Each structure stands twice: as C-alpha cells, then as structure tokens.
Tab-separated table of C-alpha atoms in Angstrom:
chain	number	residue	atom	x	y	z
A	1	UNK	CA	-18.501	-54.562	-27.710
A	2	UNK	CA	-16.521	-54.430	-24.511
A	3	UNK	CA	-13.443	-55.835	-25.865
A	4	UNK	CA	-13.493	-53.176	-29.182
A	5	UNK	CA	-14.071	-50.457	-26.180
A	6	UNK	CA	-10.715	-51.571	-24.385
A	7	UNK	CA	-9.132	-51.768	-27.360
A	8	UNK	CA	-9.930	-48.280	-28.606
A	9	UNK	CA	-8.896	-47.211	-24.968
A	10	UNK	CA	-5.921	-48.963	-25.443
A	11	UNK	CA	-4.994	-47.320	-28.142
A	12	UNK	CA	-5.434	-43.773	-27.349
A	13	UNK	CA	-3.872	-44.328	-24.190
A	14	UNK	CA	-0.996	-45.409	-25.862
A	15	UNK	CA	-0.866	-42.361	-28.743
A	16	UNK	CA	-1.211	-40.006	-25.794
A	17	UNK	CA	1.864	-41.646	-23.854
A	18	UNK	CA	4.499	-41.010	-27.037
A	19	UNK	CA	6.316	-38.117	-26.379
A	20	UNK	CA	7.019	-39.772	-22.642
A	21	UNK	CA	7.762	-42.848	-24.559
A	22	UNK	CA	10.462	-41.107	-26.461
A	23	UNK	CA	12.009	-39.289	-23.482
A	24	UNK	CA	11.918	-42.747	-21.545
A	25	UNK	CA	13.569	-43.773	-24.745
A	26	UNK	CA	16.226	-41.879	-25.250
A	27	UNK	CA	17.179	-41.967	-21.230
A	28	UNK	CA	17.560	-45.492	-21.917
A	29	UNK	CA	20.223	-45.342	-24.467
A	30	UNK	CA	17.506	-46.321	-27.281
A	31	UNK	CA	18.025	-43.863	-29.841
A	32	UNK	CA	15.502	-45.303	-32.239
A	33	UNK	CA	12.534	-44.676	-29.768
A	34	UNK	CA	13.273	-41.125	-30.100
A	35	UNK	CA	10.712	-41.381	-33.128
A	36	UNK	CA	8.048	-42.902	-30.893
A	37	UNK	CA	7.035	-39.019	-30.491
A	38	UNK	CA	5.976	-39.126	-33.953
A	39	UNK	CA	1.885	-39.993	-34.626
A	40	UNK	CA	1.926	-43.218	-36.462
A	41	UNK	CA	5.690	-43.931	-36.161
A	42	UNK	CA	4.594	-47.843	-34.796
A	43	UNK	CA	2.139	-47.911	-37.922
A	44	UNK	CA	5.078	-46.398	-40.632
A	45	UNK	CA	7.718	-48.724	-38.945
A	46	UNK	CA	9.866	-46.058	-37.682
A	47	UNK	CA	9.690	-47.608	-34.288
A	48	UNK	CA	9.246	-51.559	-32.690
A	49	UNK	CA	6.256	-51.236	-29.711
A	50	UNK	CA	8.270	-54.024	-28.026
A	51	UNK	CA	11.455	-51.754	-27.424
A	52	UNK	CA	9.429	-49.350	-25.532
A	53	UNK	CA	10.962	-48.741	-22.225
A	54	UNK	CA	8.601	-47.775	-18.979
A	55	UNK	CA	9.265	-46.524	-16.337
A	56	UNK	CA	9.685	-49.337	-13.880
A	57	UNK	CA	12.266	-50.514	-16.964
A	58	UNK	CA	13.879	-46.768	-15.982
A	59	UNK	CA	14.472	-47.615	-12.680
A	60	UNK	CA	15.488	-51.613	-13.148
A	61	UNK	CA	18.246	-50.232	-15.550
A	62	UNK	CA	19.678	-47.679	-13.129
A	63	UNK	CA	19.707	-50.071	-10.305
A	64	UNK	CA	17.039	-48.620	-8.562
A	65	UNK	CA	14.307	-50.804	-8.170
A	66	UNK	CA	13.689	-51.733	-4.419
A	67	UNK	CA	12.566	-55.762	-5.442
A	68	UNK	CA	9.163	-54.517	-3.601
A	69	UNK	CA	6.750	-55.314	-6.608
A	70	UNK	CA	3.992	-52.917	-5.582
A	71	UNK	CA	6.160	-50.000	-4.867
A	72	UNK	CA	8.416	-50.489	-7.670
A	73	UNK	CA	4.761	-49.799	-10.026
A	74	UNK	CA	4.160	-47.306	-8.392
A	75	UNK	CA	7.426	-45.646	-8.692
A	76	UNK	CA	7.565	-46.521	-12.188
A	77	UNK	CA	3.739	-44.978	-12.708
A	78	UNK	CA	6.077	-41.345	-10.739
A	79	UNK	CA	8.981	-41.850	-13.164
A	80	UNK	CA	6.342	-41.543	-16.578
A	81	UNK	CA	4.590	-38.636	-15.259
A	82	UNK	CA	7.499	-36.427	-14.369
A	83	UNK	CA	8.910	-37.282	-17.686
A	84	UNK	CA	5.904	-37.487	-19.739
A	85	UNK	CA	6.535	-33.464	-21.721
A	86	UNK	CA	2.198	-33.597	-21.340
A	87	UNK	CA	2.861	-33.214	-17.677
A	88	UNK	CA	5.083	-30.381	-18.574
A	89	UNK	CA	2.423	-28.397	-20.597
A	90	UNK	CA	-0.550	-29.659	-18.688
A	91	UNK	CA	1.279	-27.685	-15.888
A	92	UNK	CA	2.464	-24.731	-17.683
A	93	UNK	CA	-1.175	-24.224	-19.515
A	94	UNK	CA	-2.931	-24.408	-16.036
A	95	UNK	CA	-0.285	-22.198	-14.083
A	96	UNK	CA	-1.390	-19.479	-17.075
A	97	UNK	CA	-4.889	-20.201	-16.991
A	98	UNK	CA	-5.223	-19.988	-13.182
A	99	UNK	CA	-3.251	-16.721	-13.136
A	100	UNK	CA	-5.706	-15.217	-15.690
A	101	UNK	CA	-8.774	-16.085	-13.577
A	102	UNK	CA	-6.790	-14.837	-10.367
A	103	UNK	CA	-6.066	-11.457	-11.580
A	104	UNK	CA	-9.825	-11.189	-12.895
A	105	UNK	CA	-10.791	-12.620	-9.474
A	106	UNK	CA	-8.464	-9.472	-7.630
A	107	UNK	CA	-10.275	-6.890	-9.987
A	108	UNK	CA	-13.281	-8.305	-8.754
A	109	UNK	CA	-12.289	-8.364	-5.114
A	110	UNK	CA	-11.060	-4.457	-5.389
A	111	UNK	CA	-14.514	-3.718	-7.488
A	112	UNK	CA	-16.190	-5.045	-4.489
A	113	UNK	CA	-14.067	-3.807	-1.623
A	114	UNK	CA	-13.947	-4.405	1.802
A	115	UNK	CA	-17.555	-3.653	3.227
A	116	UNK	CA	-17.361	-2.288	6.357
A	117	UNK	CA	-19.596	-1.454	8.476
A	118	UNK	CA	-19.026	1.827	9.697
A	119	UNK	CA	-21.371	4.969	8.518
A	120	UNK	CA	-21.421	8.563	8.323
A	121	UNK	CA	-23.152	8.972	12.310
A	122	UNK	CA	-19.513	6.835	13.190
A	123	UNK	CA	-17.717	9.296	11.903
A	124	UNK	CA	-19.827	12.010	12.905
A	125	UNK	CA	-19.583	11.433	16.420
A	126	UNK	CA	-15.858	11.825	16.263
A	127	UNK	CA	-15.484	15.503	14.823
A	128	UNK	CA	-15.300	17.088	18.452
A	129	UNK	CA	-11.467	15.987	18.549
A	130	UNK	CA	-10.854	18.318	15.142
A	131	UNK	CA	-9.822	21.700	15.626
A	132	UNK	CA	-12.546	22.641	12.706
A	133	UNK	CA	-15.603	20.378	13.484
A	134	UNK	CA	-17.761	21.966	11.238
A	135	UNK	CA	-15.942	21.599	7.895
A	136	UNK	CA	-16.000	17.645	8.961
A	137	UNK	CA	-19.942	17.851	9.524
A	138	UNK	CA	-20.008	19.583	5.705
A	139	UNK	CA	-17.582	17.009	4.111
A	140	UNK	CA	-18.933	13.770	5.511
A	141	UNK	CA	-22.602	15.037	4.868
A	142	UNK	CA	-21.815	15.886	1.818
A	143	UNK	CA	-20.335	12.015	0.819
A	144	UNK	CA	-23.546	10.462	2.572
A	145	UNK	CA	-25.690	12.333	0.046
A	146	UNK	CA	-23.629	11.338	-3.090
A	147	UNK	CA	-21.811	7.947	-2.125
A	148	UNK	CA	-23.122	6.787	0.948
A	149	UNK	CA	-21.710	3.062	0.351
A	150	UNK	CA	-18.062	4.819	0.202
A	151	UNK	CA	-17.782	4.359	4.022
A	152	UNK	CA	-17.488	0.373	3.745
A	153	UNK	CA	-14.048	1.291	2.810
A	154	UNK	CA	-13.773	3.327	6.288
A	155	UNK	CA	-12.556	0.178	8.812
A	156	UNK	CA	-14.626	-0.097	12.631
A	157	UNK	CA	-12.273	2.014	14.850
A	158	UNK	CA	-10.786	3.920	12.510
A	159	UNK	CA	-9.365	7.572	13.874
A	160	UNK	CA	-10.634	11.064	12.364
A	161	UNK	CA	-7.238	13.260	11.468
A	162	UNK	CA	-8.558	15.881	9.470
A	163	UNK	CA	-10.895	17.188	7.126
A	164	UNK	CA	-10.645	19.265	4.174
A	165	UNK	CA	-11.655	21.406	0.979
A	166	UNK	CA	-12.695	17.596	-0.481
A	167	UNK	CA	-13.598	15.457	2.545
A	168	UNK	CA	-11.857	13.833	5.324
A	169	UNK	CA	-9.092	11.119	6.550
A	170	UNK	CA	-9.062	8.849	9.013
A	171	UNK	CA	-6.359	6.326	10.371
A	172	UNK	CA	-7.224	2.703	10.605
A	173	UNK	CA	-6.174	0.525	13.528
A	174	UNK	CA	-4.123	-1.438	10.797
A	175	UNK	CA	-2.043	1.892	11.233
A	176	UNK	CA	-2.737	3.750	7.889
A	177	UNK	CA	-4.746	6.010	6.653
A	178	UNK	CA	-8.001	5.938	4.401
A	179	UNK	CA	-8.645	8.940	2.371
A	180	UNK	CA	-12.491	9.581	1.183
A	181	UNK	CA	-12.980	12.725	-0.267
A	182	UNK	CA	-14.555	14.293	-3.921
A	183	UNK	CA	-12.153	13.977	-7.000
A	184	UNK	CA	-13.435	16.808	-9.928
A	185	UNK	CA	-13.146	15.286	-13.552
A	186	UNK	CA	-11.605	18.336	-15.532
A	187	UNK	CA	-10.205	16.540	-17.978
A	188	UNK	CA	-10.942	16.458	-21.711
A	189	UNK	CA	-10.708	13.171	-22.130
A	190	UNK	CA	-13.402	12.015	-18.972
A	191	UNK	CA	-10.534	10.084	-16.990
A	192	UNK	CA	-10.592	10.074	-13.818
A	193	UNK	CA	-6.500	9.906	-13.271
A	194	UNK	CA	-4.996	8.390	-10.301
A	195	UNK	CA	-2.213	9.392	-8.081
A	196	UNK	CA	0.752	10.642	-10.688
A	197	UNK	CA	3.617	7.626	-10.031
A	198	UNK	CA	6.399	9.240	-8.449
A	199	UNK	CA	8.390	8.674	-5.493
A	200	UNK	CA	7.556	12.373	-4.521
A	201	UNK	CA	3.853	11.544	-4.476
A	202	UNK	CA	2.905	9.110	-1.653
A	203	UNK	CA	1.369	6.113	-3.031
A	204	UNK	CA	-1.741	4.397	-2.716
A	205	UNK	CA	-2.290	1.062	-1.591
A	206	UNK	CA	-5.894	1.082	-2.651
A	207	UNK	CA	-7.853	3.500	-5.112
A	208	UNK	CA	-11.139	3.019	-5.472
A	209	UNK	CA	-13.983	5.470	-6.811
A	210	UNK	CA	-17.403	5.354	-6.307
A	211	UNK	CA	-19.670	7.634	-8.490
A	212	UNK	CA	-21.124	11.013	-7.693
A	213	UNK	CA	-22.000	12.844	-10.210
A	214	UNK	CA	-21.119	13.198	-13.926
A	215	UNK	CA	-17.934	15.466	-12.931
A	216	UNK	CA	-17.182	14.245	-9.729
A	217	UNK	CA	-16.258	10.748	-8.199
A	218	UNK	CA	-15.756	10.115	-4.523
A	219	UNK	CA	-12.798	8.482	-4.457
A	220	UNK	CA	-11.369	6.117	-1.324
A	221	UNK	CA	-7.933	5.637	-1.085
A	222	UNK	CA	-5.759	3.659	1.015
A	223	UNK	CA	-2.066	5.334	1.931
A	224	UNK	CA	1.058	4.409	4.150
A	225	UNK	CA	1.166	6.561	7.592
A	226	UNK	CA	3.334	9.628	6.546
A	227	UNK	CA	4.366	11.987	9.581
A	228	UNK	CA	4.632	15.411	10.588
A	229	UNK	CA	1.930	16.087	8.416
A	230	UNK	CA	0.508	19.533	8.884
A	231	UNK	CA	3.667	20.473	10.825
A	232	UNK	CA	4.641	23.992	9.996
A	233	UNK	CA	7.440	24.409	12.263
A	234	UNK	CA	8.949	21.465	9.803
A	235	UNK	CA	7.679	22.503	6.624
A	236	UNK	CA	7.876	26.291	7.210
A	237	UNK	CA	5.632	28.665	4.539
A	238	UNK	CA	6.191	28.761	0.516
A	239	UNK	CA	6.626	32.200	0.800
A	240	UNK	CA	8.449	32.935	-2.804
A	241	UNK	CA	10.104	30.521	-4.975
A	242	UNK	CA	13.409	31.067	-3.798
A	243	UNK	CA	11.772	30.782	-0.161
A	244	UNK	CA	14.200	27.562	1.222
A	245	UNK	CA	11.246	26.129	2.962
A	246	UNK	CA	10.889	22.166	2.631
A	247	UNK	CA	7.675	22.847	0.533
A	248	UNK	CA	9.500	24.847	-1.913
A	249	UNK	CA	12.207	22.411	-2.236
A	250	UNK	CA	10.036	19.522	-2.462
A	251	UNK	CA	8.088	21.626	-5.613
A	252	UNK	CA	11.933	22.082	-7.265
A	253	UNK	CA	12.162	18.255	-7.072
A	254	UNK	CA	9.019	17.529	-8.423
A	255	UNK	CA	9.566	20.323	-11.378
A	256	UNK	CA	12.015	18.126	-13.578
A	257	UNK	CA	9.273	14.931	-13.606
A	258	UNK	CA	6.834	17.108	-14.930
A	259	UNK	CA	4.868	17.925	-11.754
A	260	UNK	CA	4.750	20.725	-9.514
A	261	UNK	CA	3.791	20.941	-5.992
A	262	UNK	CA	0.763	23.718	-6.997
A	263	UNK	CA	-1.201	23.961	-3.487
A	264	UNK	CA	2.221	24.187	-1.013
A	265	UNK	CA	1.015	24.461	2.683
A	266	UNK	CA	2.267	21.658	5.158
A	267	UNK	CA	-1.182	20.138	5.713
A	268	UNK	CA	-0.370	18.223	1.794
A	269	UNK	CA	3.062	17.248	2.781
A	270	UNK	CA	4.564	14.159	5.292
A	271	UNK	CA	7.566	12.593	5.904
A	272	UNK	CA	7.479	8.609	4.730
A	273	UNK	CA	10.299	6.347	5.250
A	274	UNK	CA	12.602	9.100	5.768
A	275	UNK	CA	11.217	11.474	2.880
A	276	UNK	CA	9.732	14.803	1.807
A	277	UNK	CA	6.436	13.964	-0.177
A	278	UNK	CA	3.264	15.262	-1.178
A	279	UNK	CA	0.335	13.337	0.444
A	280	UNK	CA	-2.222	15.201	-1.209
A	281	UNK	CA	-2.334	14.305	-5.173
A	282	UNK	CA	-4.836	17.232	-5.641
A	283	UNK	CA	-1.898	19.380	-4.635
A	284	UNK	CA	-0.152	18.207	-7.535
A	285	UNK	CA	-0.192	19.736	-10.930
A	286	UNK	CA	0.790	18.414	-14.384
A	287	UNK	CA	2.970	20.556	-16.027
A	288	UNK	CA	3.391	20.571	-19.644
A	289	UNK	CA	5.188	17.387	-21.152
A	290	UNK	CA	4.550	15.270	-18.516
A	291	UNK	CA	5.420	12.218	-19.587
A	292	UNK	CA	4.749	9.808	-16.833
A	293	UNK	CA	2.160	7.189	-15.567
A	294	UNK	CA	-1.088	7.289	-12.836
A	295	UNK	CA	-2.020	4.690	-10.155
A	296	UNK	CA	-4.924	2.442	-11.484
A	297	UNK	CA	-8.517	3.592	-9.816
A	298	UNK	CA	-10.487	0.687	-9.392
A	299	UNK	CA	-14.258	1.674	-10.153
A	300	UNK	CA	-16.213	0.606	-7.017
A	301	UNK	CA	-19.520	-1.854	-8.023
A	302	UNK	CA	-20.903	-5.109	-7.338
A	303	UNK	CA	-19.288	-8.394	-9.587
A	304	UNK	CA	-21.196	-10.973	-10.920
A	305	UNK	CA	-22.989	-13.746	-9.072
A	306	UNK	CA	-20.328	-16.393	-9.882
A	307	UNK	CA	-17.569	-13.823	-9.441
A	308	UNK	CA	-19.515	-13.180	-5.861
A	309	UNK	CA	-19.551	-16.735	-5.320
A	310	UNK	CA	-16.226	-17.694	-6.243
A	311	UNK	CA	-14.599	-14.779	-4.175
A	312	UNK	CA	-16.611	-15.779	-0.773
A	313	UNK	CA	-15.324	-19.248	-1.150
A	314	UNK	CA	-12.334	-17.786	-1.221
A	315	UNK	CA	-12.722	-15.771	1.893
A	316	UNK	CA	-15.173	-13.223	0.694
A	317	UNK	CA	-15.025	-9.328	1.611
A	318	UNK	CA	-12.593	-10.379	5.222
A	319	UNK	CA	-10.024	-11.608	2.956
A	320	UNK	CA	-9.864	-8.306	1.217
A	321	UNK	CA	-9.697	-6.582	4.351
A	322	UNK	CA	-6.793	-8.927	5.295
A	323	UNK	CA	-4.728	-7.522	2.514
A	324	UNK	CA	-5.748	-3.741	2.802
A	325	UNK	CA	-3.676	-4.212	6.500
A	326	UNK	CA	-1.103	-6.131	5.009
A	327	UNK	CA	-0.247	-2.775	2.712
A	328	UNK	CA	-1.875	-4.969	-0.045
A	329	UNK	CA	-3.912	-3.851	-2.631
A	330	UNK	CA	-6.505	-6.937	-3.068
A	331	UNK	CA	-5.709	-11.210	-1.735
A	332	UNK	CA	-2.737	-12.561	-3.764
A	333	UNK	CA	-5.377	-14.684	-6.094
A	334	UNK	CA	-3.150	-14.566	-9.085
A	335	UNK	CA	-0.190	-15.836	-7.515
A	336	UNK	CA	-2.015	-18.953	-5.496
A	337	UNK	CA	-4.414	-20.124	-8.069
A	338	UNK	CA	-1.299	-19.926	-10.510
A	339	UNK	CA	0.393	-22.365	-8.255
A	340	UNK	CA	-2.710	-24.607	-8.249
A	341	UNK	CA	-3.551	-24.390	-12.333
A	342	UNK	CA	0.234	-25.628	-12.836
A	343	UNK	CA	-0.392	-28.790	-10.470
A	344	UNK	CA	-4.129	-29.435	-11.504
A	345	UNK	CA	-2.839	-29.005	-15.444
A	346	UNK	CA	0.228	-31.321	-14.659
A	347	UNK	CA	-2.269	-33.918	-13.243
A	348	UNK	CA	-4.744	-33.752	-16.324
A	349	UNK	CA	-1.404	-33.858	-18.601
A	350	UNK	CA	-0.075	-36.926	-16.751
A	351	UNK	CA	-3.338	-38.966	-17.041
C-alpha cells in the first residue's frame, strides 16, 4: 500500500516537473529533452528519463558547484524553481489574484471610511471664529438630522473655515480640507456625479456619500489646501462677461471643456499649486456636449464581516486614516497584496 502510494507520488511529481525538465534541458545543450514538456513524451519514447538534467547537474556543468554536498542540493533545489515556467505562472496567477482582492479590499476600506470620532457638538463649539455663526449652527444641524455618521470622516482637531448654502469645511491637522455638505440629485438618470475631471476643478482625494434622502446625499469629500480662497481683492467681482476679473477668466477656460464656472464669487475659487481653480464643484455647470468624465463617489456603508475582518488585520479604520493624510484615497492594498500573490503563487508553482 505504502510503496503503490510513493509510487503514484512519484509519478505526479515527476509529470508536474516537465516543462522545468525541458528548460533544464535545453540549457544543457540537450536538445532532445526539449520534448520532456510534452505529457507522456517518456511513455511515447520521445524522450530517455535517464538524460534528464537537474539542477545540481546545471550547476556541475557550468563549473559552479562549491564541492559542499549539502549546499550544492540546495542550490540545485534554487536552480529548478527559478526555472521551472510553473514558478513563472504560479507567480503571475497570484500577483493577479491578489490585486483583485486588494482593489475589492480598498472599495471596502473607502465604503467604510475612516471613523472618527468627532460629532456635530465638536464642531459646534467652534462656529464663534466664523464671521456668520449662525448659517454654521443651520448647516451642521441640518447633517446631524440626516447623516449623523458623516462626521467620522471629520478628523479630531480639525479647523472650521466656512460654512455655506450646503454645509461646512473644515481643515484637518493633516493640512487639507474635508468638505461635508448636501449634494441635490437633479439628474434624470439618479446619479449622483462626482467632481467633473478637469484640471480647472480641484480634485478630490476622497468622495464619499452617505444617504439623506431620496434626492439628496451628504456627501464628504477630501481636497488639497487651495489658497486665497474667498479673497476678493484677488479674484475681484464677475461683473459682465467681458469683466477681466480672475473669475471671469477662469469661466472662459473652463467654457471650451464643456463646463462653465455658473456661481462666480471668490468664496468657490483658490489658488492650488500655482493655479486658478474652482473649489466648489456645485459652482460648476455642464454645458451642452460635455464630453468628459466625474470622480468616482464611494457610497458610504458597512462591508461584510470577513471584509471587516480582513481589513482590521490589515490595520483596520487607522490605516485608512493613514492614507487620507498621505493625499491618498484608501491603503495601497492592491499594490502590496499583488506583490505577495506573485511570491505565494511562485511558491505553490515551484512545489
């Protein structure tokens, strides 16, 4: 029984270790081994078992062997796996599988976002630095009664700058700014569109939206620092299109993309890295044959229980807010368990 069980082992061990065979082959100037890929080539005889070459044979015909018998096994056992092709698509087939479950892992990450703890009485107590307290009171009120859990995305010692028509903005002590405000779904098709993509546009780091009502979302985003914002002395007033105020000119540069700068005043515009642009998407309007693409808006929710799991092994919700500092939109799952899907599926290929 034990000796048919070796033998079977044997056996599949050595159909597996063909197409290395061949490669170990072929290095070795043994052009009929090349056939040892082939199932059944021993069995058809195509090719002799007893010409097979190893990889300890590798290295004893290139003059490398050290004359250490232990190490030279074991550097024969290297020599088969790194030319074993197995290896090769072990490695390739768990680099693409462990980039698929990263990016579902990052979408689940962003679904669950950062969970802070700060609430709406945090924020509260910090409207007596606005110069319009009251409209703050109204907007963060008015986003505890419809999305209360929207302030987890609002980081411990964030700044109040402003409030608006929508809802407020804060800075965090990462140095940007968090946006949390109402977003009105107008749309024909139900889609709540993110920021249009356009280097005239400041864009978001993180979008997430957390729902309100049937026609309106609160949405949290997460945007670079942009300055002079509110600044009229910069951004003088519209006035009339032919007004050579920056707002107007930022509106002409916008009008050939297919957008227009609709709600001009210099509370919606900044200055980042050097240029004009709208901070303010819901100042922007889509004019007819506008052809171009929106920021993805990550609906806001709670993943599974494994997805749960998996991400707090990974880190959990301080690992997201890691990234959100770094200016990145979730932890760079895709690209690290990429790395370790190609090793684990090179190891499984080798053995």
């Amino acid at each position: 029984m034990v000796s048919a069980l070796l033998d079977a082992l044997n056996y599949i061990g050595g159909a597996l270790d063909k197409p290395g065979r061949a490669v170990r082959g072929g290095l070795a100037g043994r052009p009929d081994e090349l056939l040892a890929a082939i199932p059944f080539s021993d069995s058809a005889g195509w090719t002799d078992p007893s010409r097979a070459v190893s990889g300890r044979d590798l290295l004893t015909m290139r003059g490398w062997d050290t004359g250490n018998d232990t190490l030279d096994t074991l550097l024969g056992a290297g020599v088969e796996m790194a030319l074993d092709p197995t290896t090769l698509i072990g490695g390739a087939v768990g680099a693409r599988l462990g980039r698929l479950g990263g990016r579902a892992l990052e979408g689940a990450a962003m679904a669950r976002g950062p969970g802070y703890a700060t609430t709406a009485e945090d924020l509260l107590r910090q409207v007596g630095r606005l110069d319009d307290p009251e409209t703050a009171i109204r907007r963060i009120e008015n986003i505890q009664q419809m999305a209360p859990q929207a302030f987890a995305e609002v980081p411990e010692g964030s700044k109040l700058l402003n409030a608006g028509a929508e809802g407020f903005a804060a800075r965090t002590p990462a140095g940007d700014v968090v946006r949390v405000g109402g977003v009105l779904n107008d749309r024909p098709d139900g889609v709540f569109r993110g920021r249009p993509i356009s280097p005239d546009v400041l864009q978001a780091t993180r979008a997430a939206d957390y729902p309100g009502t049937k026609f309106r979302n609160i949405r949290a985003e997460r945007v670079p620092f942009a300055e002079r914002v509110g600044d009229e002395s910069y951004w003088g007033r519209p006035g009339f299109n032919n007004d050579p105020s920056r707002l107007n000119a930022l509106d002409q540069r916008l009008e050939p993309t297919g957008l227009g700068f609709g709600d001009r005043k210099a509370d919606n515009a900044g200055i980042y890295r050097g240029r004009d642009v709208v901070i303010d998407p819901g100042a922007v309007d889509e004019l007819p044959g506008y052809a171009g693409g929106f920021q993805t808006v990550t609906p806001a929710g709670d993943p599974f229980a494994m997805s749960r799991a998996i991400l707090d092994l990974l880190g959990g919700q301080p690992a997201m807010r890691r990234a959100l500092d770094a200016g990145l939109a979730a932890p760079r799952y895709e690209q690290n368990l990429g790395r370790f899907g190609a090793s684990a599926g090179a190891s499984l290929g080798a053995l």
